[in-house]
Coordinates of C-alpha atoms in Angstrom, one line a residue:
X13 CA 14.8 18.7 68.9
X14 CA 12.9 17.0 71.3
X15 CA 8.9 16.3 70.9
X16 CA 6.7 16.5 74.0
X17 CA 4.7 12.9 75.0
X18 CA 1.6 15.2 74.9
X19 CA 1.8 16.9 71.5
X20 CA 2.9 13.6 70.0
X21 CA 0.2 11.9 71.6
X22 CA -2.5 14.1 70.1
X23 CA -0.8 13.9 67.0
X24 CA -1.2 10.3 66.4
X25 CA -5.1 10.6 68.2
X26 CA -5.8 13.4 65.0
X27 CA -4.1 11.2 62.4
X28 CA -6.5 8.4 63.0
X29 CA -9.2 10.0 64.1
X30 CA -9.5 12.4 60.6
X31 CA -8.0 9.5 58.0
X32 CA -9.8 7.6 56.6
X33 CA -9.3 5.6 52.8
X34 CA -10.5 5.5 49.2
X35 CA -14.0 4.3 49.0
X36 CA -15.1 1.8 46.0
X37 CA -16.4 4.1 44.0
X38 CA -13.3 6.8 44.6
X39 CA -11.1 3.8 43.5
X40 CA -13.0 2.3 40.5
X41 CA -13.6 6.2 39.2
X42 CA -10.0 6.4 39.1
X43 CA -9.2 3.4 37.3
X44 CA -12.1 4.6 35.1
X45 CA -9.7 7.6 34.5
X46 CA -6.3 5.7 34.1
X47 CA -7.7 3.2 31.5
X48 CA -9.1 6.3 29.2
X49 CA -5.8 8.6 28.9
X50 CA -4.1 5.3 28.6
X51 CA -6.1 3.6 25.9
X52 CA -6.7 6.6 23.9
X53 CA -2.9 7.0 23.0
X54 CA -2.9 3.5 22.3
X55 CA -5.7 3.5 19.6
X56 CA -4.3 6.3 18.3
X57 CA -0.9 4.9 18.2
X58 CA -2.8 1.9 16.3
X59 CA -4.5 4.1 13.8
X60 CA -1.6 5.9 12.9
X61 CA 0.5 2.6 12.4
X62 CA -2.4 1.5 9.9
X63 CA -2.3 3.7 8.1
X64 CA 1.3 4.7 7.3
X65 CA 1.0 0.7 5.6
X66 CA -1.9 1.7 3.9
X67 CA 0.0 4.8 2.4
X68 CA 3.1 2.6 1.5
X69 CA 1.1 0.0 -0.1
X70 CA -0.6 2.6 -2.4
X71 CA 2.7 3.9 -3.1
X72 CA 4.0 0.4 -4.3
X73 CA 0.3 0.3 -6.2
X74 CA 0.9 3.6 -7.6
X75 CA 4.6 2.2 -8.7
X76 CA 3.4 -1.0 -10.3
X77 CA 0.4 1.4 -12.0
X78 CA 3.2 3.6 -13.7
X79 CA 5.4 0.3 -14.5
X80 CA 3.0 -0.9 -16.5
X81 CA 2.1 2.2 -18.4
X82 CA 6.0 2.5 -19.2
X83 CA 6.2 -0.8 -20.3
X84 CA 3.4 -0.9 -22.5
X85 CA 5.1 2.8 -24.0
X86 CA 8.4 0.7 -23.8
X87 CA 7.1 -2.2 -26.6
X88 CA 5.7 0.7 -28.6
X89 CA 9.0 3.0 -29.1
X90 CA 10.9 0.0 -29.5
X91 CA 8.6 -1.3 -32.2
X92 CA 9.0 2.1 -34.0
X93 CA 12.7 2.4 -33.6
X94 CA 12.6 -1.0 -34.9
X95 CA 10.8 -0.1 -38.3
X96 CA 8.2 -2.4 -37.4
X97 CA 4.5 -1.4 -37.1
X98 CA 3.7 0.4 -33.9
X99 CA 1.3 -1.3 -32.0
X100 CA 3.3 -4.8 -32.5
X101 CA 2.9 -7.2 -30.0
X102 CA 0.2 -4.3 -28.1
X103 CA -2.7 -5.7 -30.0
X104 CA -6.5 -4.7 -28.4
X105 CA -6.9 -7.8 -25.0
X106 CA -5.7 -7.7 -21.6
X107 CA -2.0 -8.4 -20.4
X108 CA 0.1 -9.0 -17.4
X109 CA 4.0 -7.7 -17.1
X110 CA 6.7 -9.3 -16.4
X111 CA 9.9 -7.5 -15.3
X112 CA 12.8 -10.1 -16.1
X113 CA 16.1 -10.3 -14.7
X114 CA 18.9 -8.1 -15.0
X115 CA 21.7 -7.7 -18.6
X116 CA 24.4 -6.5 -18.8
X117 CA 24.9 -2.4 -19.2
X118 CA 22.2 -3.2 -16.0
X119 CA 19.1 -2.3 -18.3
X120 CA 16.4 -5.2 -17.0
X121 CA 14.6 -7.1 -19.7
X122 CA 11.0 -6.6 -19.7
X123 CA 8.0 -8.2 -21.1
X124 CA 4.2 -7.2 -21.4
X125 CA 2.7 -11.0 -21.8
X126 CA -0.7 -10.8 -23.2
X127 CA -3.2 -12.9 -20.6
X128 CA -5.8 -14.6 -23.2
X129 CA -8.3 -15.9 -20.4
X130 CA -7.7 -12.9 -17.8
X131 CA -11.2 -10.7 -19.1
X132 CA -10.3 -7.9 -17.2
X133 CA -9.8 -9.9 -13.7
X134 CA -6.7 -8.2 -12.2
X135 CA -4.1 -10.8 -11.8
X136 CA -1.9 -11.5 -8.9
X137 CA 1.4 -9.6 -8.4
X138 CA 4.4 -12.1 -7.1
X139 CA 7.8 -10.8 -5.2
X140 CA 10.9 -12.4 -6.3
X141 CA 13.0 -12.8 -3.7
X142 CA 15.9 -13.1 -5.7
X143 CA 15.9 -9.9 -7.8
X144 CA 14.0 -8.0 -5.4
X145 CA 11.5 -7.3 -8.3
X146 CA 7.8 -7.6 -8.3
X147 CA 6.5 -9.9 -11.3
X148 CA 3.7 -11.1 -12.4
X149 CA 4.6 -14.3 -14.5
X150 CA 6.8 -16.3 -12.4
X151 CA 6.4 -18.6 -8.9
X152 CA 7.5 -16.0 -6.1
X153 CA 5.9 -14.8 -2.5
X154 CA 2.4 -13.8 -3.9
X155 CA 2.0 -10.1 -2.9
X156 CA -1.5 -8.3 -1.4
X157 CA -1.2 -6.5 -4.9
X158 CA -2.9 -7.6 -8.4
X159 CA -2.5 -5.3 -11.9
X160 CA -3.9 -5.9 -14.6
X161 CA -3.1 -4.0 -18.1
X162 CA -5.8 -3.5 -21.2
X163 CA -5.4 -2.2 -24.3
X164 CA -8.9 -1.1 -26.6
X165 CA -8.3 0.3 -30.0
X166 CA -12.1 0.6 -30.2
X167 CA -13.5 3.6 -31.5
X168 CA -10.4 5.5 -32.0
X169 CA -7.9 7.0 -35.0
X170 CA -5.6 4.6 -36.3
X171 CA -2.4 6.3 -34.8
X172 CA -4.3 6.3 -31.5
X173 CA -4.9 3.4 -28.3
X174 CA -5.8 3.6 -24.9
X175 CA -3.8 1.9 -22.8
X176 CA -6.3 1.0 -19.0
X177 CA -3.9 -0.2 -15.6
X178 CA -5.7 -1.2 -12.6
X179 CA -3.7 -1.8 -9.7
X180 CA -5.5 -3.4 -6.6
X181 CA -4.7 -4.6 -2.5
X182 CA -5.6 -5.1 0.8
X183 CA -4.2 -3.6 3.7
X184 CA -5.2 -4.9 7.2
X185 CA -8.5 -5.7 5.6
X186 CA -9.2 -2.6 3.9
X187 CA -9.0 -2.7 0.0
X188 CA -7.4 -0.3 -1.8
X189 CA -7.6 0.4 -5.8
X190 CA -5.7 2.8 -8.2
X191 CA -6.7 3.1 -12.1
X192 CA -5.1 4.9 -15.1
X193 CA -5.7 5.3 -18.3
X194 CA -3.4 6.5 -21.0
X195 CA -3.5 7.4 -24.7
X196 CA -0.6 6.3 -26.8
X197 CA -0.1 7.9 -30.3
X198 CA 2.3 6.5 -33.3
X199 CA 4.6 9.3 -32.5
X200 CA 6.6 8.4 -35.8
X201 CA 3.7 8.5 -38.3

């Protein structure tokens, strides 16, 4: 194949003479463009990572919400099955829980400590690194969580208490807070 001086010739002469390049404006639109379908995905990338930690630390709050109400129903069946009055050691005050380290048969030992000068202030949640369990009474990483656990006998039947958890945190500067409350009957009487 074999190209003519000539036509060659005028093909350069209309290349240059018709091209010319991206003006300012042409080039700063379309870095305009760039940045928005790039950062877009990137905020929503970030969004979405924020909160899938959010929904795993309300499912840890939710955990150490239902801990404590188990705990607390824990002392009472094992005051009745004991013979001993119901509501021993779950007398009307505030209280922190403490979930202790594992006996044999692999049952863990568990307490519900009453906390005389808490008044209601949730109280910090601790993770021990040792038993992998959070705790509430013992030095350990200190946790974004708090609980706190109330008991009021106030105004109701004798073979009746409510039993109040409040569960709170902070996720990447948003607080987060979970509350239930529970009735507990003397099953036995």
């Amino acid at each position: 194949m074999t190209i003519k001086k000539q036509s060659f010739k005028k093909y350069v002469e209309g290349c240059q003479s018709g091209s010319r390049g991206f003006s300012l404006v042409e080039t700063l639109i379309s870095v305009a463009i760039l940045l928005v379908a790039v950062i877009e995905p990137i905020s929503l990338i970030s969004d979405s990572l924020h909160k899938i930690y959010y929904a795993k630390d309300e499912v840890i709050a939710i955990s150490l919400m239902q801990e404590g109400v188990e705990l607390v129903r824990q002392v009472r069946d094992t005051n009745m099955l004991n013979a001993s009055p119901w509501l021993t050691n779950l007398s009307p005050g505030d209280y922190t829980v403490d979930v202790g380290s594992f006996v044999a048969g692999g049952a863990p030992s568990s307490f519900v400590i009453p906390c005389v000068y808490c008044s209601g202030v949730l109280q910090p949640v601790y993770l021990d690194s040792v038993s992998g369990l959070y705790r509430q009474n013992i030095a350990g990483t200190r946790t974004q969580f708090s609980r706190i656990i109330s008991i009021d006998n106030t105004g109701l039947p004798a073979n009746e208490s409510k039993v109040t958890v409040r569960v709170g945190w902070s996720t990447g500067g948003n607080t987060g807070g979970v509350l239930v409350k529970e009735y507990l009957f003397n099953w036995a009487s």
